[in-house]
Short mmCIF file of N, CA and C in Angstrom, two decimals:
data_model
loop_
_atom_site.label_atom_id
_atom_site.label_comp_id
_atom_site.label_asym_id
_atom_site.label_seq_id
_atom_site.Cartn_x
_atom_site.Cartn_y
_atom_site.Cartn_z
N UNK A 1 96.55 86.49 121.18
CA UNK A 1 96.83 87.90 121.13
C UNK A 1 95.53 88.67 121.16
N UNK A 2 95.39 89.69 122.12
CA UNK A 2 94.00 90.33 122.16
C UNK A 2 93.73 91.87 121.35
N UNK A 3 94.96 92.10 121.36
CA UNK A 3 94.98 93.16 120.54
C UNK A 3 96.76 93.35 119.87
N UNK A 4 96.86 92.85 118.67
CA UNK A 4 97.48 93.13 117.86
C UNK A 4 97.93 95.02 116.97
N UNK A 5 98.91 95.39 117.69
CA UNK A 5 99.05 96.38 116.40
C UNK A 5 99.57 96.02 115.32
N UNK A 6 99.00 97.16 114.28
CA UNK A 6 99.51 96.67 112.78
C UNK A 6 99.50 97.80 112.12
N UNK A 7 100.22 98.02 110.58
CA UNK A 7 100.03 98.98 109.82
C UNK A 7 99.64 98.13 108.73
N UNK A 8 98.44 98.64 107.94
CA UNK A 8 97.74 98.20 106.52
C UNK A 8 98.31 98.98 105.72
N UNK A 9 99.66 98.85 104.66
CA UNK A 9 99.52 99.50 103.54
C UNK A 9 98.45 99.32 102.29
N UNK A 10 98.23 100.42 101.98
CA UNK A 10 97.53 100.65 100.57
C UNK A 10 98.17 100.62 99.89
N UNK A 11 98.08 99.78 98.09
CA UNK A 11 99.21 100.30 97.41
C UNK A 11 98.41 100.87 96.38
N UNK A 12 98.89 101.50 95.29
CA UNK A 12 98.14 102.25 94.34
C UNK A 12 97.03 101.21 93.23
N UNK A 13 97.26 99.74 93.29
CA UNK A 13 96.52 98.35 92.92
C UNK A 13 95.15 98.75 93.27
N UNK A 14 94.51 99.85 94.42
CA UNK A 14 93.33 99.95 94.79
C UNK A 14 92.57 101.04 94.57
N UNK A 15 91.86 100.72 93.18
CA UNK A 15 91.47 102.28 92.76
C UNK A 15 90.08 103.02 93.52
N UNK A 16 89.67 102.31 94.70
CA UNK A 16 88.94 102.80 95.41
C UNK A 16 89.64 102.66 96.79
N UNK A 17 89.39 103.34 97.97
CA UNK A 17 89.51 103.01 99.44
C UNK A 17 88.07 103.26 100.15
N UNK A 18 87.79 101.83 100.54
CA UNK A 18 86.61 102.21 101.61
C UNK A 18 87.07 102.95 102.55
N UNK A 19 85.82 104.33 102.99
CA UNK A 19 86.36 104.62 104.10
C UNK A 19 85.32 103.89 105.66
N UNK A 20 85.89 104.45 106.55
CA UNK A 20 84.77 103.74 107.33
C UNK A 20 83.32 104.52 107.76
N UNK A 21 82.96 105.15 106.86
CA UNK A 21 81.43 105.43 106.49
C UNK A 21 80.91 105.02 105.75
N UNK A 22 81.36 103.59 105.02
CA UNK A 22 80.89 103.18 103.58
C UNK A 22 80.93 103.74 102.27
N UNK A 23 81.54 105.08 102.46
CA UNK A 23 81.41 105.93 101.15
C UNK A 23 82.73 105.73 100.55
N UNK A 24 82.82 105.46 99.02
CA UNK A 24 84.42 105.52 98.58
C UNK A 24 84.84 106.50 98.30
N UNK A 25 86.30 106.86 98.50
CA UNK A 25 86.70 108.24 97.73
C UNK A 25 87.88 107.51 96.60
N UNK A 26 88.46 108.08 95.82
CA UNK A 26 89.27 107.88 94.77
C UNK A 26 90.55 107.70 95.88
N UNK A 27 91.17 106.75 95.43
CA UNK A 27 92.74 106.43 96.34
C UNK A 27 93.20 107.28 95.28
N UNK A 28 95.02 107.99 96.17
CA UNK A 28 95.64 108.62 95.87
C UNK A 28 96.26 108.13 94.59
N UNK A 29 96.97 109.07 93.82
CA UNK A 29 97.77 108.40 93.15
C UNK A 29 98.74 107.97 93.39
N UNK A 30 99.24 106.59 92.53
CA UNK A 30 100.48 105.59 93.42
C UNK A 30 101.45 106.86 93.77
N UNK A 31 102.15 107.21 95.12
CA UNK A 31 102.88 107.87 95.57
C UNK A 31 104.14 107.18 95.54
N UNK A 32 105.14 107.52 95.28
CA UNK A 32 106.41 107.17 95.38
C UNK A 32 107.09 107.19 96.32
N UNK A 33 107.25 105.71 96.92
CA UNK A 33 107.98 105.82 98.46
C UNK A 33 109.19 105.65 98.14
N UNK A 34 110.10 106.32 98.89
CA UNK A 34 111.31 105.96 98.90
C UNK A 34 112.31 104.97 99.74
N UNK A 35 113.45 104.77 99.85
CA UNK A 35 113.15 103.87 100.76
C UNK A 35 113.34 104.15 102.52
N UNK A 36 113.76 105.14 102.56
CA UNK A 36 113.33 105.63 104.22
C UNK A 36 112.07 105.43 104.24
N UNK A 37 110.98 106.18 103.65
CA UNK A 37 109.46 105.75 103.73
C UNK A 37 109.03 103.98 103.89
N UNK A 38 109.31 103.54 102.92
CA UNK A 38 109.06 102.33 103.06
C UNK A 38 109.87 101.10 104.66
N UNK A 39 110.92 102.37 104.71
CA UNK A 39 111.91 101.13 105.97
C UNK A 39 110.97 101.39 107.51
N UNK A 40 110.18 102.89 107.15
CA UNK A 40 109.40 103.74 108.81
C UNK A 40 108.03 102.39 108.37
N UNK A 41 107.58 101.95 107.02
CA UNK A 41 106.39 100.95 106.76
C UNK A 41 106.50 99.78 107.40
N UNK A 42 107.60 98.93 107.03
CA UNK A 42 108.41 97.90 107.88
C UNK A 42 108.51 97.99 109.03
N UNK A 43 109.06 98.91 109.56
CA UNK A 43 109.52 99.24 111.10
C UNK A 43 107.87 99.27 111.58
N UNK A 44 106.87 99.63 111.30
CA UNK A 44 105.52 99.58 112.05
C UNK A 44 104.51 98.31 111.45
N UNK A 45 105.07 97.62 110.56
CA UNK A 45 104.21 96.35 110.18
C UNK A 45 104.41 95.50 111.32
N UNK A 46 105.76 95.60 111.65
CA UNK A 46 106.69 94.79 112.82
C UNK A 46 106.44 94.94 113.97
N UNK A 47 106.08 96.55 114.33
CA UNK A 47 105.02 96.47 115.87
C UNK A 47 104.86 98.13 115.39
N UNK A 48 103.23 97.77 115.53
CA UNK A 48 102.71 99.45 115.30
C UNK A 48 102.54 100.50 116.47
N UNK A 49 103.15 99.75 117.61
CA UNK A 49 103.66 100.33 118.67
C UNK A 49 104.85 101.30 119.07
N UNK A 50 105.52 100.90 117.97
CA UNK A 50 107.08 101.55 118.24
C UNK A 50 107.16 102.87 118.40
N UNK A 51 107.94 103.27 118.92
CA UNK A 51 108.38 104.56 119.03
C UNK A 51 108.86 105.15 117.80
N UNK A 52 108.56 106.83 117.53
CA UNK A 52 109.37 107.33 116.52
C UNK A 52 110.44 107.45 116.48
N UNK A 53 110.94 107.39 117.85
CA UNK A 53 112.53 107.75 117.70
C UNK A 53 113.21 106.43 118.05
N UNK A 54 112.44 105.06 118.24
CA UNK A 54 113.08 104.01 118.06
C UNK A 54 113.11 103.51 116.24
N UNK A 55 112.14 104.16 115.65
CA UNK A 55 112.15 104.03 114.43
C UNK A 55 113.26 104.96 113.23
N UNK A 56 113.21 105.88 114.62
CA UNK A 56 114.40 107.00 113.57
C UNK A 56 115.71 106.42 113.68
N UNK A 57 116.01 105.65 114.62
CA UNK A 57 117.17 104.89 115.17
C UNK A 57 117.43 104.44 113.90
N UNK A 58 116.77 103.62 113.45
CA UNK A 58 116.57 101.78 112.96
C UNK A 58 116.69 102.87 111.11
N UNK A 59 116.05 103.85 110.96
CA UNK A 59 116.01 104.54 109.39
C UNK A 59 116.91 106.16 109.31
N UNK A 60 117.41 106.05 110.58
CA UNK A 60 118.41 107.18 110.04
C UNK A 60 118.00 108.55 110.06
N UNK A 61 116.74 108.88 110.98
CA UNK A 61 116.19 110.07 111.16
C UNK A 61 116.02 110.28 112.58
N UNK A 62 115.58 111.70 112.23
CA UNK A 62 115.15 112.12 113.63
C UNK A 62 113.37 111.89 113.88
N UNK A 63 113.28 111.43 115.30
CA UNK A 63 112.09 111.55 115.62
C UNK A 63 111.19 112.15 115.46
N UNK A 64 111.15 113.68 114.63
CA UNK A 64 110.33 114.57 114.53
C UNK A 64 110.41 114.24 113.04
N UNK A 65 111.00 114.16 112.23
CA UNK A 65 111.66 113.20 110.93
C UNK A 65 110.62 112.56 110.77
N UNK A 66 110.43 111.81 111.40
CA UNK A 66 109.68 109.79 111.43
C UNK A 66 108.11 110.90 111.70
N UNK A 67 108.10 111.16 112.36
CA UNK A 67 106.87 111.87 112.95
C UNK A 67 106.02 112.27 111.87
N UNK A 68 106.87 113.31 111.12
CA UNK A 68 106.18 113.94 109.66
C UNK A 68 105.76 112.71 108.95
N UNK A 69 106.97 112.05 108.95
CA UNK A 69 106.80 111.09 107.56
C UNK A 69 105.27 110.49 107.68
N UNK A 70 105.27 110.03 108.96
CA UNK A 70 104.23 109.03 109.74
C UNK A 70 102.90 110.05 108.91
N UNK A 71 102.68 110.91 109.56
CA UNK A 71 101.69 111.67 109.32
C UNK A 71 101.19 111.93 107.58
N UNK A 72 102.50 112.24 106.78
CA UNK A 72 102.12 112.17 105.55
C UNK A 72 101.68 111.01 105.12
N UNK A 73 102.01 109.75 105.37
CA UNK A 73 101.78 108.52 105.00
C UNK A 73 100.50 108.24 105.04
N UNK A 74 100.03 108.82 105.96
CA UNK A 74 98.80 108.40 106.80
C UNK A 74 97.49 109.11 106.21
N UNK A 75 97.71 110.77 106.16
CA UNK A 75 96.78 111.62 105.40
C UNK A 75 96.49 111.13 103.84
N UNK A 76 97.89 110.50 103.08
CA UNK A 76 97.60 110.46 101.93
C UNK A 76 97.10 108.95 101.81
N UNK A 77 96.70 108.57 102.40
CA UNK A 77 95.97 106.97 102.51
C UNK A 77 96.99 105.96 102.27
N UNK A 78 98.44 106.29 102.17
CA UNK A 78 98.88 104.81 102.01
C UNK A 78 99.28 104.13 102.93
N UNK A 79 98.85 104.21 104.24
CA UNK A 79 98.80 103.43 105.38
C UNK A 79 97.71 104.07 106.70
N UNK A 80 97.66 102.92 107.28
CA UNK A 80 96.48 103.34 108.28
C UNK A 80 97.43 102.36 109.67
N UNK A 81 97.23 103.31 110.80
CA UNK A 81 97.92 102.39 112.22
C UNK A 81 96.19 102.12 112.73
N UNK A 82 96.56 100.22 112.79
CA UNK A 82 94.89 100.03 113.77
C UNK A 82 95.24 99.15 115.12
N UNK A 83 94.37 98.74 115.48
CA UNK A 83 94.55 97.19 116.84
C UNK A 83 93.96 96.32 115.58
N UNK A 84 94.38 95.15 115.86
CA UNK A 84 93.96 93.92 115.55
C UNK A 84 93.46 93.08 116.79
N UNK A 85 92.21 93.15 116.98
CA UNK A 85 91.60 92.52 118.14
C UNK A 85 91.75 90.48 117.44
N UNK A 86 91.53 89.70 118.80
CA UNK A 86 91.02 88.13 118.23
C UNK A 86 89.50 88.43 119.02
N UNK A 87 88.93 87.86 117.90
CA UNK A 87 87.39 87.87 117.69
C UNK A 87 87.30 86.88 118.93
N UNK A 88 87.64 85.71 118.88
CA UNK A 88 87.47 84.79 119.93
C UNK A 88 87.53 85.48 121.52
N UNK A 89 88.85 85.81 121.47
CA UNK A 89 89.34 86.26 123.24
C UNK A 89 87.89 87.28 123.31
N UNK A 90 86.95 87.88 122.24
CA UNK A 90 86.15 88.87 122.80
C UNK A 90 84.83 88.29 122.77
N UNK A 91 84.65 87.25 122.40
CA UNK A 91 83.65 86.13 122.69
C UNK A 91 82.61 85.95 121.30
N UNK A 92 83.41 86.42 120.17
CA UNK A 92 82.78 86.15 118.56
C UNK A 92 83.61 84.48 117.93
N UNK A 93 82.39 83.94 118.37
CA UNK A 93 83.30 82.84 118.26
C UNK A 93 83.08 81.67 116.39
N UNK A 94 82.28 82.87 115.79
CA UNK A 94 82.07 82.25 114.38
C UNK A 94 82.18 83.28 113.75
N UNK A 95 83.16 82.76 112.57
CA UNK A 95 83.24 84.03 111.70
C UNK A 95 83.00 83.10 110.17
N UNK A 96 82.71 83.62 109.39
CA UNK A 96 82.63 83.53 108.33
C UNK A 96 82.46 84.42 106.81
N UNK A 97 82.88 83.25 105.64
CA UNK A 97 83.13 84.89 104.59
C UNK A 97 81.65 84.36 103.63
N UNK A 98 80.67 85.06 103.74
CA UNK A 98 79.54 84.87 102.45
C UNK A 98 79.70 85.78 101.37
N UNK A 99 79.51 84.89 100.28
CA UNK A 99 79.22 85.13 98.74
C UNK A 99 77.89 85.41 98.47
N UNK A 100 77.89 86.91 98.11
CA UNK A 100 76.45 87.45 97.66
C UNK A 100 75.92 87.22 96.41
N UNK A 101 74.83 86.63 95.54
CA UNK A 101 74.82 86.99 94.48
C UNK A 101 73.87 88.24 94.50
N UNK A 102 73.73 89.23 93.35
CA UNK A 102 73.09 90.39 93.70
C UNK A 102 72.74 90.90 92.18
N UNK A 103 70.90 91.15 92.47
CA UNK A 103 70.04 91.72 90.86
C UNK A 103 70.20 92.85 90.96
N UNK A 104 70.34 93.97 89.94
CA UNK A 104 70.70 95.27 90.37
C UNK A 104 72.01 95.77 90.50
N UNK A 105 71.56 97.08 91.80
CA UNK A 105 73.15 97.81 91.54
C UNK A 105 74.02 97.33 92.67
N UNK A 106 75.25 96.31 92.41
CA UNK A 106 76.12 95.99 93.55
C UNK A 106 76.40 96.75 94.51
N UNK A 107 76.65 98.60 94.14
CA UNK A 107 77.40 99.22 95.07
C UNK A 107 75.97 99.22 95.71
N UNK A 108 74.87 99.46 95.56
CA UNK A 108 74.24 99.64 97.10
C UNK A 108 73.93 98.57 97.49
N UNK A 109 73.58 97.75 97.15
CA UNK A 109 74.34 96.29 98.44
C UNK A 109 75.32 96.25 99.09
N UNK A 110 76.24 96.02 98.61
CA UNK A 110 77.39 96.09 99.16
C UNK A 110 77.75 97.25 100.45
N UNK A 111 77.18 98.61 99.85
CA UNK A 111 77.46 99.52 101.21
C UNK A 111 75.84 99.30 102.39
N UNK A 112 74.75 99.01 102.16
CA UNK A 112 74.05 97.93 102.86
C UNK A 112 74.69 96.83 104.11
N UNK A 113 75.02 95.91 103.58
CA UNK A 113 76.01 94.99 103.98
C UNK A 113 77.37 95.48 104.84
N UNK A 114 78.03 96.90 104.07
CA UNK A 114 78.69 97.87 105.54
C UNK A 114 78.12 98.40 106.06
N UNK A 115 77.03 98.59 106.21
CA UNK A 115 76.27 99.04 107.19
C UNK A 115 76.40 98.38 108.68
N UNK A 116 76.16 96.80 108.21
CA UNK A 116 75.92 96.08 109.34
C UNK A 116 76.92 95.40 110.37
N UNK A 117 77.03 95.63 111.73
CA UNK A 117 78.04 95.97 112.73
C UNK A 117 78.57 94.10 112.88
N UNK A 118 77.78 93.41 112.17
CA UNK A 118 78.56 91.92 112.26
C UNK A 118 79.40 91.99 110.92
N UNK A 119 79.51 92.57 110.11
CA UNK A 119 80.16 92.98 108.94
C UNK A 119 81.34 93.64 108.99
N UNK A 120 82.82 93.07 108.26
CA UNK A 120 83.78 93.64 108.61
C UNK A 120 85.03 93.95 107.43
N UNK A 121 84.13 93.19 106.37
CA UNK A 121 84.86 93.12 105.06
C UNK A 121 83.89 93.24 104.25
N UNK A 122 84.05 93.81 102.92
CA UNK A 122 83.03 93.99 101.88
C UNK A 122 83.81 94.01 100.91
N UNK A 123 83.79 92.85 99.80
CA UNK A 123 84.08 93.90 98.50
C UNK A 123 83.21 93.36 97.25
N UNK A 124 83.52 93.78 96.25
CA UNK A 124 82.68 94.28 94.90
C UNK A 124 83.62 92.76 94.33
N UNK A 125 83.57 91.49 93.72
CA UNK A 125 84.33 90.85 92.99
C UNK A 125 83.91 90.62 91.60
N UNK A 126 84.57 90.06 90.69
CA UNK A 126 84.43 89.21 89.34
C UNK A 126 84.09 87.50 89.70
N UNK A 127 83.44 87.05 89.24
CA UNK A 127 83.19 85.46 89.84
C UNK A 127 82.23 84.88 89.84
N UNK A 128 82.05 84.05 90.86
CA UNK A 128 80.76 83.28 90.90
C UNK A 128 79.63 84.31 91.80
N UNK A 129 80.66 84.92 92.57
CA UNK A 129 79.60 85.91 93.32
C UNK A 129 80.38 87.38 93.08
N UNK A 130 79.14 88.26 93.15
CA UNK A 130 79.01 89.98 93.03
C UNK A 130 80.01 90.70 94.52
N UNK A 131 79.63 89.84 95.41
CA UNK A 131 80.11 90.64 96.61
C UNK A 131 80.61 89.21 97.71
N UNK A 132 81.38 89.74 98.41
CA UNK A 132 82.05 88.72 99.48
C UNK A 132 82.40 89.46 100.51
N UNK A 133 81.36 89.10 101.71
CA UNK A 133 81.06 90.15 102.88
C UNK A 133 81.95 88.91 104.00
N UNK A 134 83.20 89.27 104.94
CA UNK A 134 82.94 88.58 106.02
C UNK A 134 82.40 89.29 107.16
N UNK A 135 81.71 88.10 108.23
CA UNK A 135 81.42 88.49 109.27
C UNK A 135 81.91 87.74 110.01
N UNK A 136 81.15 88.92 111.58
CA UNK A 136 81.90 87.62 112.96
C UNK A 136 80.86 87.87 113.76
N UNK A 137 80.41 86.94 114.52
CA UNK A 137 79.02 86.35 115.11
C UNK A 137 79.42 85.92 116.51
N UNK A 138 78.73 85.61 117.29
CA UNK A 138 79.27 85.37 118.89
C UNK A 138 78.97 83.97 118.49
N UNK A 139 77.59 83.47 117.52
CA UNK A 139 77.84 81.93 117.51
C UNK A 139 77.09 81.82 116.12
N UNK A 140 76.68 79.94 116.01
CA UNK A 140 76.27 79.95 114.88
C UNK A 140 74.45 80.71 115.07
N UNK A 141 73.92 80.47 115.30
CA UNK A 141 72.09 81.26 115.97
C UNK A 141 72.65 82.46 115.41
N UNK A 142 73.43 83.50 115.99
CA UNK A 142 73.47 84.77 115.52
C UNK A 142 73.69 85.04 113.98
N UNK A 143 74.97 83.81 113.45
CA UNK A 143 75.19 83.88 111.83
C UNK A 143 73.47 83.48 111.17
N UNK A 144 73.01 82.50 111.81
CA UNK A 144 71.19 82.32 111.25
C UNK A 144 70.57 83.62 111.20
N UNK A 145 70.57 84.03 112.45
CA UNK A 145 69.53 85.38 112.39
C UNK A 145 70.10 86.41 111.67
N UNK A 146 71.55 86.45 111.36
CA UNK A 146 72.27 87.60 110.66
C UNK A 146 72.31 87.59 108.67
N UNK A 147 71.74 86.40 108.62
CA UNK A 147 71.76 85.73 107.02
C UNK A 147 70.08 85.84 107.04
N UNK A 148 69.15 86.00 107.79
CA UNK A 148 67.91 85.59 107.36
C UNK A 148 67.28 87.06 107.62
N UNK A 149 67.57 87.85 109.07
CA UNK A 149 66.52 88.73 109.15
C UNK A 149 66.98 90.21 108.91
N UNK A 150 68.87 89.72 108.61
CA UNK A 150 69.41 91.04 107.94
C UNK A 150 69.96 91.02 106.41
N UNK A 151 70.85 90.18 106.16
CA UNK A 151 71.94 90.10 104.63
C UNK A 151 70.54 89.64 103.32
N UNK A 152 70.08 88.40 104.16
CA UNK A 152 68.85 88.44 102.82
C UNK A 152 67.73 88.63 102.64
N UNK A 153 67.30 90.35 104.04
CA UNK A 153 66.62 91.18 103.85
C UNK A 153 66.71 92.84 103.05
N UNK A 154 68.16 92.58 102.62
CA UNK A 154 68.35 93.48 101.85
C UNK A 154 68.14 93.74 100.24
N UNK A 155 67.45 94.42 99.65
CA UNK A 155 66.74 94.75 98.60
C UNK A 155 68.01 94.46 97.85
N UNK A 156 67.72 93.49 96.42
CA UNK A 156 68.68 93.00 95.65
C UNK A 156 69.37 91.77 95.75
N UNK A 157 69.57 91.46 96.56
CA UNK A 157 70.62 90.09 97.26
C UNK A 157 69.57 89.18 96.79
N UNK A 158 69.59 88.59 96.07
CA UNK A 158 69.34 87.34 95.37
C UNK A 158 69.70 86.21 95.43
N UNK A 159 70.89 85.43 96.33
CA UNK A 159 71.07 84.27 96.75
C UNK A 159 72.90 84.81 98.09
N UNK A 160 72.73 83.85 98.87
CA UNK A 160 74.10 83.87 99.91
C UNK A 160 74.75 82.51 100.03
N UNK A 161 76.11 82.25 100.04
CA UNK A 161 76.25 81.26 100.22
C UNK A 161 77.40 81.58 101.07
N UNK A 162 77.23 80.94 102.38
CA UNK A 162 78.25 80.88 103.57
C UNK A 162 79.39 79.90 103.64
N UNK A 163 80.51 80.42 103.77
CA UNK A 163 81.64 79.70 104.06
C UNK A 163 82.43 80.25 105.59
N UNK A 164 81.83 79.03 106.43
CA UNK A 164 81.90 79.03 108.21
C UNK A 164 83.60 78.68 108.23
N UNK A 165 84.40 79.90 108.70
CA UNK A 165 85.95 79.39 109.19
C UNK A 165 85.85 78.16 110.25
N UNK A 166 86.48 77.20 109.92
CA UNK A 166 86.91 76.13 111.00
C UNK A 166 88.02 76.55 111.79
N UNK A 167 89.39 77.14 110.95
CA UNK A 167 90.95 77.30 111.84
C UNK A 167 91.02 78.08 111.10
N UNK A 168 91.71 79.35 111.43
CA UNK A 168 92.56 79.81 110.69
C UNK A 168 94.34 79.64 110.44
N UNK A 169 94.87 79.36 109.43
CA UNK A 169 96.28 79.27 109.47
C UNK A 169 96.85 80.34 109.08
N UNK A 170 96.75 81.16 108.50
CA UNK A 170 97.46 82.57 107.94
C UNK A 170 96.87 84.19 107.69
N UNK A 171 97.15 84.68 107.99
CA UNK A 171 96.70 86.22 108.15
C UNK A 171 97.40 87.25 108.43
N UNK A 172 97.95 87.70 107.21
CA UNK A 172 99.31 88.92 107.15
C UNK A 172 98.82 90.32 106.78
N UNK A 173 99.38 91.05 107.20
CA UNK A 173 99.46 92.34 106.87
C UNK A 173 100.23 93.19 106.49
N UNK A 174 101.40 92.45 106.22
CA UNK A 174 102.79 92.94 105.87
C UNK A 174 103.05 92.53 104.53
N UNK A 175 102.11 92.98 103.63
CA UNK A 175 102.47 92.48 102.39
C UNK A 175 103.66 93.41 101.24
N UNK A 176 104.10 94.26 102.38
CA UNK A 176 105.01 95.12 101.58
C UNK A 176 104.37 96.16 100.88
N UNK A 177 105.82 97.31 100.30
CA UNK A 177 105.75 98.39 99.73
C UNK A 177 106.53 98.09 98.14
N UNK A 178 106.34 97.24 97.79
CA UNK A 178 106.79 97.50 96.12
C UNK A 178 108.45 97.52 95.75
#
């Protein structure tokens, strides 16, 4: 699949949302979906392609209905419509998730680390490591040069430890609305 649509719900579990400038803003407060809201969530986890008025069909509204809803959903952060590209078909053919350890202040590592355009996940954890960045690399040479002359050239990062995907078996986005 080369480009996957999808809808990412947010649920209120995330008291920050990265945005895609690296800066966080406060996520909304948990909003109360109902279940038309949640059936238009479903209906676009399932193909984020669909039509509104194939969706108003399927939840009992009108297309201009679905339309609003869509839009409120969307402004108030509890869903985002994206592509889901495969890294492979575009010729990133190593991906992997590294464990940062980090002296200092995590959040500016961490938004450091979003900075960087092989970087596609970031977050802040509890654990053995401070931060768990994945990336995706065209090969392994690029993950070398991307661990040596960028991730543990960044002020603070104090040790990395790489975990190289072999297969992937599972990767959902439909984890539901509550």
């Amino acid at each position: 699949m080369v480009a996957e649509s999808l809808v990412s719900t947010l649920t209120g579990c995330h008291n920050q949302l990265m945005t895609t400038t690296g800066k966080t803003k406060p996520a909304a407060k948990s909003l109360h979906l109902d279940a038309v809201s949640k059936a238009i969530i479903e209906q676009l986890q399932t193909d984020g392609r669909r039509s509104y008025a194939e969706i108003g069909k399927a939840v009992g509204l009108s297309e201009a209905a679905v339309r609003q809803r869509v839009q409120k959903l969307t402004e108030s952060g509890v869903m985002q419509v994206v592509a889901v590209t495969d890294p492979m078909q575009l010729g990133f053919f190593r991906q992997a998730m590294i464990g940062v350890r980090v002296s200092g202040d995590t959040t500016l590592v961490a938004e450091a680390l979003g900075a960087l355009a092989a970087v596609d996940y970031v977050v802040l954890t509890a654990g053995s490591f401070d931060i768990l960045a994945e990336v995706v690399c065209e090969n392994d040479d690029d993950l070398i040069d991307l661990l040596n002359k960028q991730i543990r050239a960044i002020d603070g990062v104090q040790s990395t430890e790489t975990f190289v995907y072999l297969k992937l078996f599972k990767q959902l986005y439909n984890w539901g609305t509550r």
